[in-house]
mmCIF file of C-alpha atoms and ligand atoms in Angstrom:
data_model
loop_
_atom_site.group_PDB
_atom_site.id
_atom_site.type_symbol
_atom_site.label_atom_id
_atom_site.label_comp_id
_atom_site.label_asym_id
_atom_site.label_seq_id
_atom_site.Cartn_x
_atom_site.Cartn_y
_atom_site.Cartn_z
ATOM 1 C CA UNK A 1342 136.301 67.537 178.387
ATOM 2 C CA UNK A 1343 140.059 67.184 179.623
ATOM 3 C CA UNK A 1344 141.553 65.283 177.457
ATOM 4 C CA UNK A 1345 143.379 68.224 175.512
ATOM 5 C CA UNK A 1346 144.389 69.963 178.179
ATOM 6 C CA UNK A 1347 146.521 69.063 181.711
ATOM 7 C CA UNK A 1348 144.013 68.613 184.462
ATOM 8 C CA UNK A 1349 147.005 67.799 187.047
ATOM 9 C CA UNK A 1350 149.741 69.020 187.958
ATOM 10 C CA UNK A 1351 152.341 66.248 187.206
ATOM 11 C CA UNK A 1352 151.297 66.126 183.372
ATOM 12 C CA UNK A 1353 152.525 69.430 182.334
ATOM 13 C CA UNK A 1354 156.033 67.891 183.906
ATOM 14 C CA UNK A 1355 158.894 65.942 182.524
ATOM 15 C CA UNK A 1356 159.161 61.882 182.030
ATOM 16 C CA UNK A 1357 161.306 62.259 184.941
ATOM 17 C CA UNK A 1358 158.269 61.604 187.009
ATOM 18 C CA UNK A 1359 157.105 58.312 187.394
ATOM 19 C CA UNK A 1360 154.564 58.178 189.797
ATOM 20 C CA UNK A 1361 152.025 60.746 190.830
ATOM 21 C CA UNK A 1362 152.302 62.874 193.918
ATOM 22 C CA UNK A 1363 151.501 62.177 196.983
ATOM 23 C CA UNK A 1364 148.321 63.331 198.365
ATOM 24 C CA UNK A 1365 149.530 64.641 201.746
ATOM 25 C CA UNK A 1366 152.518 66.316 199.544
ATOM 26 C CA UNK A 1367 149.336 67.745 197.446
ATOM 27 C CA UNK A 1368 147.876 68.985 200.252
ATOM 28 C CA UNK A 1369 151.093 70.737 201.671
ATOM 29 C CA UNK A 1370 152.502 72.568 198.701
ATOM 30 C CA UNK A 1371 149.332 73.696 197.502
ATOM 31 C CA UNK A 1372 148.150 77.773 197.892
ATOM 32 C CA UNK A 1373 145.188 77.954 195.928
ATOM 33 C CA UNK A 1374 142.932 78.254 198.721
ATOM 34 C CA UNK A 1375 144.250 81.434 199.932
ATOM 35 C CA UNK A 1376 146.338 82.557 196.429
ATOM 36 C CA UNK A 1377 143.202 83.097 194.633
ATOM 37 C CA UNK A 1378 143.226 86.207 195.961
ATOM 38 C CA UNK A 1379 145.404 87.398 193.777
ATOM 39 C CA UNK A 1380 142.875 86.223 190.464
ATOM 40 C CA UNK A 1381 142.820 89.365 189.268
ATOM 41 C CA UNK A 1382 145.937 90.765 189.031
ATOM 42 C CA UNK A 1383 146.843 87.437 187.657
ATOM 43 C CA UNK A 1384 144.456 88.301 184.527
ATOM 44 C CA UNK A 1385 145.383 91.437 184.479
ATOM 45 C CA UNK A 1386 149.029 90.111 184.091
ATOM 46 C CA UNK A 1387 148.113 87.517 181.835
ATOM 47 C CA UNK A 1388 146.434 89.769 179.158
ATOM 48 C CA UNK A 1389 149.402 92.537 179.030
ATOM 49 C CA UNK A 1390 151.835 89.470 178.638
ATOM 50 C CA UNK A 1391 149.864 88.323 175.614
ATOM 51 C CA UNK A 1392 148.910 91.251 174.025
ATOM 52 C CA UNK A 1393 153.040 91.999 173.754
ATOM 53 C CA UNK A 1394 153.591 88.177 172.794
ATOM 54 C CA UNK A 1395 150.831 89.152 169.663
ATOM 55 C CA UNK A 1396 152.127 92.369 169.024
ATOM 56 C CA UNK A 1397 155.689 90.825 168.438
ATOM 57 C CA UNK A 1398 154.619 88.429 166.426
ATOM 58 C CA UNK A 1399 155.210 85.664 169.151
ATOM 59 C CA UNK A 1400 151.856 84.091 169.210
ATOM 60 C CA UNK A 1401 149.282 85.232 166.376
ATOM 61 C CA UNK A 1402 146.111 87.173 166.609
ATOM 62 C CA UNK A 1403 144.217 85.018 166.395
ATOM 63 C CA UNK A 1404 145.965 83.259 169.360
ATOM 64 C CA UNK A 1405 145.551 86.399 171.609
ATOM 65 C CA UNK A 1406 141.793 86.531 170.541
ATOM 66 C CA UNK A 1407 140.896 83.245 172.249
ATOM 67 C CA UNK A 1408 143.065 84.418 175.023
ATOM 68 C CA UNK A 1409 141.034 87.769 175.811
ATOM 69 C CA UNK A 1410 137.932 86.143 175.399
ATOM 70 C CA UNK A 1411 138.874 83.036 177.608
ATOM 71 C CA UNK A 1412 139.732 85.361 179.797
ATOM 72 C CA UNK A 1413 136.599 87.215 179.743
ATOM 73 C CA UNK A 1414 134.494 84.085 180.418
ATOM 74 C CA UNK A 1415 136.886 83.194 183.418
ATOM 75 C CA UNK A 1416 136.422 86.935 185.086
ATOM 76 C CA UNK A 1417 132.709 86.222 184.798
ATOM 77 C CA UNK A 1418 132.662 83.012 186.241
ATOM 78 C CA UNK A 1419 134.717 84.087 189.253
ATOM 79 C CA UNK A 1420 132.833 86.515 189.537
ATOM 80 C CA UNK A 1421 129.572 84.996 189.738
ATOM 81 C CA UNK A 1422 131.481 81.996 191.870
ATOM 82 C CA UNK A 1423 131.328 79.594 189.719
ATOM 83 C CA UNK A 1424 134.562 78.980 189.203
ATOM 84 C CA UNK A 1425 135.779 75.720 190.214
ATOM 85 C CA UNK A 1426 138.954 75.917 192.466
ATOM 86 C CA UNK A 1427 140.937 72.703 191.915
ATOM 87 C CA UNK A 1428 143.801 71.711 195.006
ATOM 88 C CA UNK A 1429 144.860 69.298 192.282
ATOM 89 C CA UNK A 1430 145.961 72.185 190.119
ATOM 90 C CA UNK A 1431 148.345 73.712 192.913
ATOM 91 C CA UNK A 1432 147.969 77.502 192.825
ATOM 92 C CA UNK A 1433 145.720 80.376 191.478
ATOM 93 C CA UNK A 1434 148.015 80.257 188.105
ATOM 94 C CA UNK A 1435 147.461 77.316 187.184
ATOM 95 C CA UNK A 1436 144.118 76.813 187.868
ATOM 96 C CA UNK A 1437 143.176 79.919 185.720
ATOM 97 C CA UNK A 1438 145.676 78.319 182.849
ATOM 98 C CA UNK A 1439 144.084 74.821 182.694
ATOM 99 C CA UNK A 1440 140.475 76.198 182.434
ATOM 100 C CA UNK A 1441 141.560 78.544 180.065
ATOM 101 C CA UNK A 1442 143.232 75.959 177.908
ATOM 102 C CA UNK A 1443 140.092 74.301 178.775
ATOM 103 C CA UNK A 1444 138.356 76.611 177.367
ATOM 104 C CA UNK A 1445 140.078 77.700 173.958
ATOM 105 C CA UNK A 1446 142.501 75.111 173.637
ATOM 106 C CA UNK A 1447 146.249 75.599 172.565
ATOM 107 C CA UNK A 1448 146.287 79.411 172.739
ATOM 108 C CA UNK A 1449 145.821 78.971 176.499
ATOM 109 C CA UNK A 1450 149.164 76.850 176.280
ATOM 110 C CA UNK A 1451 150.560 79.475 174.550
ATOM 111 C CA UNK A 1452 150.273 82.147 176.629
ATOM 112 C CA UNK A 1453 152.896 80.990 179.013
ATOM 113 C CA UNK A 1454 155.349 81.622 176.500
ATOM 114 C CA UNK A 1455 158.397 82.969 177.698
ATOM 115 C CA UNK A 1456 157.037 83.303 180.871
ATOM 116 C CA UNK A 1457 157.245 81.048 184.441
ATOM 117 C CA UNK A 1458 154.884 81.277 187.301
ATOM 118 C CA UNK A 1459 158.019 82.436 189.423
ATOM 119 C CA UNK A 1460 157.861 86.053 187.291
ATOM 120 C CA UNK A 1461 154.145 85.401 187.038
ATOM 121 C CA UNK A 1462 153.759 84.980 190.574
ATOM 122 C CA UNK A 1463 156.208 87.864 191.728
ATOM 123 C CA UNK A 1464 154.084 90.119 189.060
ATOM 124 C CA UNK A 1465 150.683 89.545 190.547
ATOM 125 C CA UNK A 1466 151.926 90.061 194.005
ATOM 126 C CA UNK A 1467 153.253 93.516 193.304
ATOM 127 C CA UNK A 1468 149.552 94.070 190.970
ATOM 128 C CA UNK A 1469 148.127 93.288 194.141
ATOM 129 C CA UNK A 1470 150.097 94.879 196.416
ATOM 130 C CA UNK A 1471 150.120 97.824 194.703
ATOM 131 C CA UNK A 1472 145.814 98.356 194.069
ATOM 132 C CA UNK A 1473 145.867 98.126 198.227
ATOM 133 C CA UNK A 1474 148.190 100.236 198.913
ATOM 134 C CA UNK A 1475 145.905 103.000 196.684
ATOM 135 C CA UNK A 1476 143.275 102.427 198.859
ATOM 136 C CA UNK A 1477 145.025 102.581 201.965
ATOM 137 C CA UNK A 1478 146.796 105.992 201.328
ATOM 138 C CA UNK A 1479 143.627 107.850 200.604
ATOM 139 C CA UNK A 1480 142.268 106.316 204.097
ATOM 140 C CA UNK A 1481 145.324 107.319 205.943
ATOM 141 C CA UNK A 1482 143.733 110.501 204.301
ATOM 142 C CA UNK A 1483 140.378 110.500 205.703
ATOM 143 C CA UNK A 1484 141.847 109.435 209.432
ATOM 144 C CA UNK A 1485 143.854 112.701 209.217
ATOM 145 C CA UNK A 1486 140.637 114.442 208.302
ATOM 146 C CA UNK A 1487 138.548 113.315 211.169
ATOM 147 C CA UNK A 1488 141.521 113.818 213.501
ATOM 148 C CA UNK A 1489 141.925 117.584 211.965
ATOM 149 C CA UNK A 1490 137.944 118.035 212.388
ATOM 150 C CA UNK A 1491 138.486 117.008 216.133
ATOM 151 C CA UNK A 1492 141.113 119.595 216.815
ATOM 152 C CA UNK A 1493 139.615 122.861 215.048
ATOM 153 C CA UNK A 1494 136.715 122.315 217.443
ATOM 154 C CA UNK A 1495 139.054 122.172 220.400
ATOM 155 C CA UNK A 1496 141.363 124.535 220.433
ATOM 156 C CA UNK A 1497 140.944 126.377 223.233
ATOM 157 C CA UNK A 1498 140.204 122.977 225.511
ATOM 158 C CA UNK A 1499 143.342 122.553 227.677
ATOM 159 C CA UNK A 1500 144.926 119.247 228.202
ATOM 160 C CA UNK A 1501 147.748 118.124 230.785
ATOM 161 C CA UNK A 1502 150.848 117.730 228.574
ATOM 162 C CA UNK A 1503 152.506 114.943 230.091
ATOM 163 C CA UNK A 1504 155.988 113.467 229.674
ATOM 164 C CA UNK A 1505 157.004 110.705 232.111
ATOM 165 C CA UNK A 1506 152.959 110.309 232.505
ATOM 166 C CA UNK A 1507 153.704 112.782 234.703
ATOM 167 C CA UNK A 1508 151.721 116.133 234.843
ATOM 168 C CA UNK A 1509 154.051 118.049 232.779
ATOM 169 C CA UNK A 1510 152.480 121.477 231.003
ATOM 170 C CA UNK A 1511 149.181 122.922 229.691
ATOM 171 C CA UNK A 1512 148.933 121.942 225.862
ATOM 172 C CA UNK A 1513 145.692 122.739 223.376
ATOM 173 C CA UNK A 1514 143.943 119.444 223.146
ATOM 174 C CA UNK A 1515 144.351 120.213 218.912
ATOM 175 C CA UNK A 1516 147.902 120.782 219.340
ATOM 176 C CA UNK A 1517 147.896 117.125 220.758
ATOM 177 C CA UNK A 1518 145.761 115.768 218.364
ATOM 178 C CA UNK A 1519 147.791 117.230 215.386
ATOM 179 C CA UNK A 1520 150.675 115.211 216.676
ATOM 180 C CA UNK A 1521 149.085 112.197 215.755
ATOM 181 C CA UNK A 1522 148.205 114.151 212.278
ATOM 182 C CA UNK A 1523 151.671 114.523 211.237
ATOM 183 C CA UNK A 1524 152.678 110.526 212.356
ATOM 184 C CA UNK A 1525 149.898 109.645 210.007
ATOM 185 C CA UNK A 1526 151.337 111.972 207.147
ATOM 186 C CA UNK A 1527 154.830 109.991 207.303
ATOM 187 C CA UNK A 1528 152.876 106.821 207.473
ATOM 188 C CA UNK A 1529 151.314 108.216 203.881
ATOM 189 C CA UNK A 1530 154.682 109.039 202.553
ATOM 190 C CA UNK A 1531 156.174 105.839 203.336
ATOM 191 C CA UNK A 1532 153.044 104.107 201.670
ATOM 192 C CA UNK A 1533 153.864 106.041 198.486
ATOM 193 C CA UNK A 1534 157.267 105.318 198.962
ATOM 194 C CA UNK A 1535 157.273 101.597 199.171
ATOM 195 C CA UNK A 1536 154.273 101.746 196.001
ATOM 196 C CA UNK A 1537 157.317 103.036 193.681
ATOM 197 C CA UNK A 1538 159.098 100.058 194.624
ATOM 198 C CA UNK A 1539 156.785 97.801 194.539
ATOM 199 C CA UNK A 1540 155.513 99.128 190.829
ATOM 200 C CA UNK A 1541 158.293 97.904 188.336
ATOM 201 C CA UNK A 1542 158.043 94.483 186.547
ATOM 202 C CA UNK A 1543 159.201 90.981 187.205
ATOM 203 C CA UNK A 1544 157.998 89.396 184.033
ATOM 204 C CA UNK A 1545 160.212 88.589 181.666
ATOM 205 C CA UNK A 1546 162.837 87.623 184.163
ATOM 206 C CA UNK A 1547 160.960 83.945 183.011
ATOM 207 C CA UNK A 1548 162.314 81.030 186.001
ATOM 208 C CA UNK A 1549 165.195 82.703 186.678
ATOM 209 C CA UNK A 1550 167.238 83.602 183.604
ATOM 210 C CA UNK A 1551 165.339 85.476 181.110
ATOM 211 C CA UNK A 1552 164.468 83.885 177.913
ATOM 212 C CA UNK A 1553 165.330 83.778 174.533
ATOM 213 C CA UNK A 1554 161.711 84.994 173.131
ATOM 214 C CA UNK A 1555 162.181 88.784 172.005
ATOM 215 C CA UNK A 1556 159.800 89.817 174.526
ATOM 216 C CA UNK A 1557 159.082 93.863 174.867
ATOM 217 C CA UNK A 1558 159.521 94.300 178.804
ATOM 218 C CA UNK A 1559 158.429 98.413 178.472
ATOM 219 C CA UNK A 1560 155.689 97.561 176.948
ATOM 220 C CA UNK A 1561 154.025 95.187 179.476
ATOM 221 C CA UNK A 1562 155.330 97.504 181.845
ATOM 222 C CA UNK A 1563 153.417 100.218 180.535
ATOM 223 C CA UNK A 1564 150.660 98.264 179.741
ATOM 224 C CA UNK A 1565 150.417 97.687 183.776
ATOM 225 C CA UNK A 1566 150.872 100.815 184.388
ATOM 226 C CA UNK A 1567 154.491 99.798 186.357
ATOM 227 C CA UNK A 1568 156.148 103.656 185.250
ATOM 228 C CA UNK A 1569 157.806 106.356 187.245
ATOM 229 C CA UNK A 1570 156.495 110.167 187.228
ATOM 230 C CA UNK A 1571 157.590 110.366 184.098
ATOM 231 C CA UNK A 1572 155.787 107.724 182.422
ATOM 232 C CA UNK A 1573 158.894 105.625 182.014
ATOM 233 C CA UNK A 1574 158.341 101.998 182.347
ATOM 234 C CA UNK A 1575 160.028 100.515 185.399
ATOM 235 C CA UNK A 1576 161.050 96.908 184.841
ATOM 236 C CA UNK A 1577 163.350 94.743 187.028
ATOM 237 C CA UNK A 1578 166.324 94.783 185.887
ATOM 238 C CA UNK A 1579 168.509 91.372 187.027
ATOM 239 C CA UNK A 1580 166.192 88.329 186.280
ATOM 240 C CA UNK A 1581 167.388 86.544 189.433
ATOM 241 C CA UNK A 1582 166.363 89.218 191.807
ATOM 242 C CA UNK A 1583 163.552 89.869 190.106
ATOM 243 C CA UNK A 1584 161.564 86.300 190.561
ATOM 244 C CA UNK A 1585 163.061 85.970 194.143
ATOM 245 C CA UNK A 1586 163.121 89.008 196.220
ATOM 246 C CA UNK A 1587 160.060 90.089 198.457
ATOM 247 C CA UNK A 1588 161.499 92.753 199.899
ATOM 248 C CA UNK A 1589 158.873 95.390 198.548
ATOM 249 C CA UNK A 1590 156.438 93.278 200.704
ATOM 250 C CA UNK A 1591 158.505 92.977 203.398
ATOM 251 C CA UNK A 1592 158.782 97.131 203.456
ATOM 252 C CA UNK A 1593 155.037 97.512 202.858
ATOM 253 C CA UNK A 1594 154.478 95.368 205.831
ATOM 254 C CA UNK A 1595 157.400 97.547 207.795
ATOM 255 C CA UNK A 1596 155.249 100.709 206.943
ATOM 256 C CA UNK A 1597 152.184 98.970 207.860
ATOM 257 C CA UNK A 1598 153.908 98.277 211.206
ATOM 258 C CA UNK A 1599 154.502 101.638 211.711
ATOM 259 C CA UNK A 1600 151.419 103.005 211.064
ATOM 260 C CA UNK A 1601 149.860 100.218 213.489
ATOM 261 C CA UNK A 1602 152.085 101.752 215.962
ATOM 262 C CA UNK A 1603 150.776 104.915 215.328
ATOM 263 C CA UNK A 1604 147.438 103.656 216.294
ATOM 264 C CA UNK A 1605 148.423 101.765 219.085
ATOM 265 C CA UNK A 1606 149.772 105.415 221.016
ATOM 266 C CA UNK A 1607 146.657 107.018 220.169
ATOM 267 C CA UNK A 1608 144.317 104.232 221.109
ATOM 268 C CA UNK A 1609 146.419 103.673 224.433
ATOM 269 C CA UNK A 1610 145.825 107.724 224.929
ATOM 270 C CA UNK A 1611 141.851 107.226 224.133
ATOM 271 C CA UNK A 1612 141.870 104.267 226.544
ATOM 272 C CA UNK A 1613 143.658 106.134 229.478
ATOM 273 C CA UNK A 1614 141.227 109.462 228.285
ATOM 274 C CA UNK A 1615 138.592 107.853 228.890
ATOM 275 C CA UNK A 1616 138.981 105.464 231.956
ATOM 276 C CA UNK A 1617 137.511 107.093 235.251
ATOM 277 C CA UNK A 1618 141.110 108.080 236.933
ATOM 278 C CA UNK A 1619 141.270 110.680 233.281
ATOM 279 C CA UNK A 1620 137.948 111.346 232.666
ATOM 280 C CA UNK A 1621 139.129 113.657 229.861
ATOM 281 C CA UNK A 1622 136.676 112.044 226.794
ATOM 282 C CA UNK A 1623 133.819 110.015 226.688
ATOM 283 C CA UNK A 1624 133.358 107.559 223.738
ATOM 284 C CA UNK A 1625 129.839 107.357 221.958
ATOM 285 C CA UNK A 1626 128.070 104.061 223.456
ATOM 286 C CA UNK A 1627 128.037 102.831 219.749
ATOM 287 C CA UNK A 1628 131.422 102.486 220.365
ATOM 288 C CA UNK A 1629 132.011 101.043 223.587
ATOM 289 C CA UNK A 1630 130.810 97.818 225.211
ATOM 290 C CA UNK A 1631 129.255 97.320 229.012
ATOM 291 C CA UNK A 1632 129.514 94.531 231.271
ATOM 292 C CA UNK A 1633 126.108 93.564 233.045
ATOM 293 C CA UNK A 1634 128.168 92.386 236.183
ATOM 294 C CA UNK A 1635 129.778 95.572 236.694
ATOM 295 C CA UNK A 1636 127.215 97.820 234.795
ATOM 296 C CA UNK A 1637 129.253 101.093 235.993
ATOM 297 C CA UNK A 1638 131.673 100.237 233.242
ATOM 298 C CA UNK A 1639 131.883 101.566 229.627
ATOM 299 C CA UNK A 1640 134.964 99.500 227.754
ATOM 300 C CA UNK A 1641 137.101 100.957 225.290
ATOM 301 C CA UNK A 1642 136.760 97.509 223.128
ATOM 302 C CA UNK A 1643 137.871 99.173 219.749
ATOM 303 C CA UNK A 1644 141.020 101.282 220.834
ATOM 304 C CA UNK A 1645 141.995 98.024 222.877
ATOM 305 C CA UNK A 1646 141.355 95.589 219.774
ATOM 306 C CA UNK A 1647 143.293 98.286 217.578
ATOM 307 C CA UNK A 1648 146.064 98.218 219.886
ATOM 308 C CA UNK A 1649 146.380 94.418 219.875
ATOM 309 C CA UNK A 1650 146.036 94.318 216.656
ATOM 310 C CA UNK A 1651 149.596 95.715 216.122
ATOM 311 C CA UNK A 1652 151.167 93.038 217.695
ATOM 312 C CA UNK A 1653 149.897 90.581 215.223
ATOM 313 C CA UNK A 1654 151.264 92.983 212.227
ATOM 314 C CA UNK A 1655 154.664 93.386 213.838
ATOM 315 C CA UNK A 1656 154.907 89.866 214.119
ATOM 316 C CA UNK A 1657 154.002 89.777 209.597
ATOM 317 C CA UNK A 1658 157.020 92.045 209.004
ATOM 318 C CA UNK A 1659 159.389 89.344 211.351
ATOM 319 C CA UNK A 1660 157.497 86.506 210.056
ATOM 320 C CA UNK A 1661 158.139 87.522 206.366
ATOM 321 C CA UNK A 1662 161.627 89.207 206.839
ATOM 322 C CA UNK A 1663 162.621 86.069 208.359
ATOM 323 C CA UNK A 1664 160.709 84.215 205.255
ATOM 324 C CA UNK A 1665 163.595 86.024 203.276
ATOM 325 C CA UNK A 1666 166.935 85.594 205.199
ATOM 326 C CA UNK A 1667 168.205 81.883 204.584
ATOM 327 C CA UNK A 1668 167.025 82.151 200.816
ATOM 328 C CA UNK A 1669 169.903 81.639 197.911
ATOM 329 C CA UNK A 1670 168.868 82.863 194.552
ATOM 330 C CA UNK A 1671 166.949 82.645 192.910
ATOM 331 C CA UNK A 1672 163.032 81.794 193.504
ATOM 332 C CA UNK A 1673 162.222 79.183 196.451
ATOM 333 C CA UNK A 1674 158.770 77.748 197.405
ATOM 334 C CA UNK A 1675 159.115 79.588 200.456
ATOM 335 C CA UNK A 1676 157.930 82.232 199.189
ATOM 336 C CA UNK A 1677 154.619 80.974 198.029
ATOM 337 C CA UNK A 1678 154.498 81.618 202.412
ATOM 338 C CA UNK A 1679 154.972 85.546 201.701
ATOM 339 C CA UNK A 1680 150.806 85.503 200.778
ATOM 340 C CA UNK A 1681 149.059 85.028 204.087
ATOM 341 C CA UNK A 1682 151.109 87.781 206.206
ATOM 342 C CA UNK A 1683 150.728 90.385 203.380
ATOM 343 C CA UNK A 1684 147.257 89.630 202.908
ATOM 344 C CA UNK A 1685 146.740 89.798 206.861
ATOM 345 C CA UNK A 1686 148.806 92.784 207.359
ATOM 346 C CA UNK A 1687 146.243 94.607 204.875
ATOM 347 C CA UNK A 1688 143.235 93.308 206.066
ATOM 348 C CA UNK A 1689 144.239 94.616 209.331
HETATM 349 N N1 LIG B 1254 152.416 79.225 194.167
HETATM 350 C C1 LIG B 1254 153.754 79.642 193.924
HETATM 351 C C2 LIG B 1254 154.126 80.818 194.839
HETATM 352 O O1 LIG B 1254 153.257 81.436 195.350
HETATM 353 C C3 LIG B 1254 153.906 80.083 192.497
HETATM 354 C C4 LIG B 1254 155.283 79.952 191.957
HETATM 355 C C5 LIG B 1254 155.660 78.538 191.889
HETATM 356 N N2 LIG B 1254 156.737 78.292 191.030
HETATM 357 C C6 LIG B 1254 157.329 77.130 191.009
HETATM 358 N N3 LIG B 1254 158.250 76.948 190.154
HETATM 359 N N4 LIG B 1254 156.994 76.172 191.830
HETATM 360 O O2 LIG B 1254 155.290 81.128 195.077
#
């Protein structure tokens, strides 16, 4: 069933290698266990890169037929879970190669032409990052909502204002809650921000150079949908930077950070609210947990969880900004460590 096709790693490499790799090594390096992830946008990659290799006469259409279809079969089977994830076969690109080559033979080969998983790799990241991030902005959305709901209900309830946590002067419990409106609006902003960055193209940048293939950058880019306002494709623009840097994560996970901090004030404000010193809101039992030692207590679980959660986003924007400090150009396996954090940091 293999025997057309590279089923590990070491024989798509050079003769320089004469023995196979070690199996602790194998077990180190490898990220397909939490990289598959990113399956999708590596498709999604995959086809726009081929459909410009056919329509510049690169690879034939016949070629790009196999490809899309291939592909088709592989969506399904991941989809259903049938896929078979190999360690062997390293990461989530080339697991999806060698079944695809598996699967229609030499066009799958072909498809790599002119590319490298480094521009592969930084491409699906920013696919991914970026489909998140549109679902995280509208939320931001809905959080503002709620929060808005909230204060139009109590505007004429009167709150301490406090500075110092000190008693400080009478505010409108909607003015305070509109504070927390407007942190959430910047947190938006910066979202769409960092998405603009994020959105422009690695591929074609190849390992680290370019290549010599008359690939049609714009056109992939548009293809991805990686444009500006104006529809104008956005492609990286130095091949070195554009394989290597993660500093579009690294903001996304500084805005993230941010926003967690948002959350933190106003679930350290619901926790103080609502202990019995306050007294100023009670939280829906749904919401809260009891203790059957001390059943006179209602705990603020979520606002506490939400609040400690933060910490462990922080620490993804210094573990990944640190990730990028010591790095000379261009791409370094290090950055195959830039997955877990972001994924995390969105999760969260
Ligand atoms: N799994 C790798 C990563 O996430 C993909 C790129 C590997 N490229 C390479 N030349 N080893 O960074």
């Amino acid at each position: 069933m293999s025997t057309n096709q590279f089923d590990k790693k070491s024989e798509a490499w050079s003769a320089l290698f004469s023995e196979p790799m070690s199996e602790l090594v194998k077990r180190y390096t490898a990220s397909v266990f939490f990289d598959k992830r990113l399956w999708q946008a590596d498709i999604t990659g995959s086809l726009a890169h081929a459909e410009m290799l056919a329509a510049q006469g690169i690879i034939g259409a016949a070629d790009l037929a196999s490809i899309q279809q291939g592909m088709a079969q592989i969506t399904s089977e991941i989809e259903a879970g049938g896929f078979e994830w190999k360690l062997d076969l390293e990461d989530v690109h080339l697991n999806i190669e060698a079944r695809l080559t598996q699967l229609v033979g030499d066009a799958g080969k072909r498809l790599h032409t002119g590319r490298s998983r480094n521009d592969q790799v930084a491409t699906d990241v920013r696919l991914w990052l970026r489909s998140e991030i549109d679902l995280i902005i509208p939320l931001l959305g809905e959080l503002q909502g709620a929060l808005v709901d909230v204060a139009e209900k109590n505007v004429d309830v009167i709150l301490p204002g406090f500075t110092h946590l000190q008693v400080a002067q009478p505010v409108s419990f909607a003015h305070h809650l509109l504070a927390y409106v407007e942190m959430f609006s910047r947190d938006a902003e910066r979202m769409s921000d960092v998405r603009r960055r994020t959105n422009r193209l690695p591929l074609g940048s190849a390992a680290l150079a370019g290549t010599t293939y008359p690939l049609d950058r714009e056109r992939v880019a548009r293809s991805l949908g990686m444009v500006d306002e104006r529809g104008e494709p956005q492609v990286c623009q130095n091949s070195l930077d554009g394989v290597s840097d993660r500093d579009f994560a690294i903001e996304f996970t500084a805005a993230a950070s941010l926003c967690m901090v948002h959350i933190s004030r106003f679930s350290e404000e619901l926790i103080l609210w609502m202990s019995q010193n306050f007294g100023f809101v009670k939280i829906a039992d749904r919401f809260t947990t009891g203790s059957s030692i001390m059943p006179q207590k209602k705990n603020p679980d979520v606002p506490e969880l939400a609040r400690g959660k933060t910490g462990r986003v922080v620490g993804h924007l210094m573990g990944l900004i640190t990730l990028m400090k010591g790095q000379p150009l261009a791409y370094n396996k290090d950055n195959q460590e830039d997955k877990e954090p972001l994924f995390d940091t969105v999760d969260t």
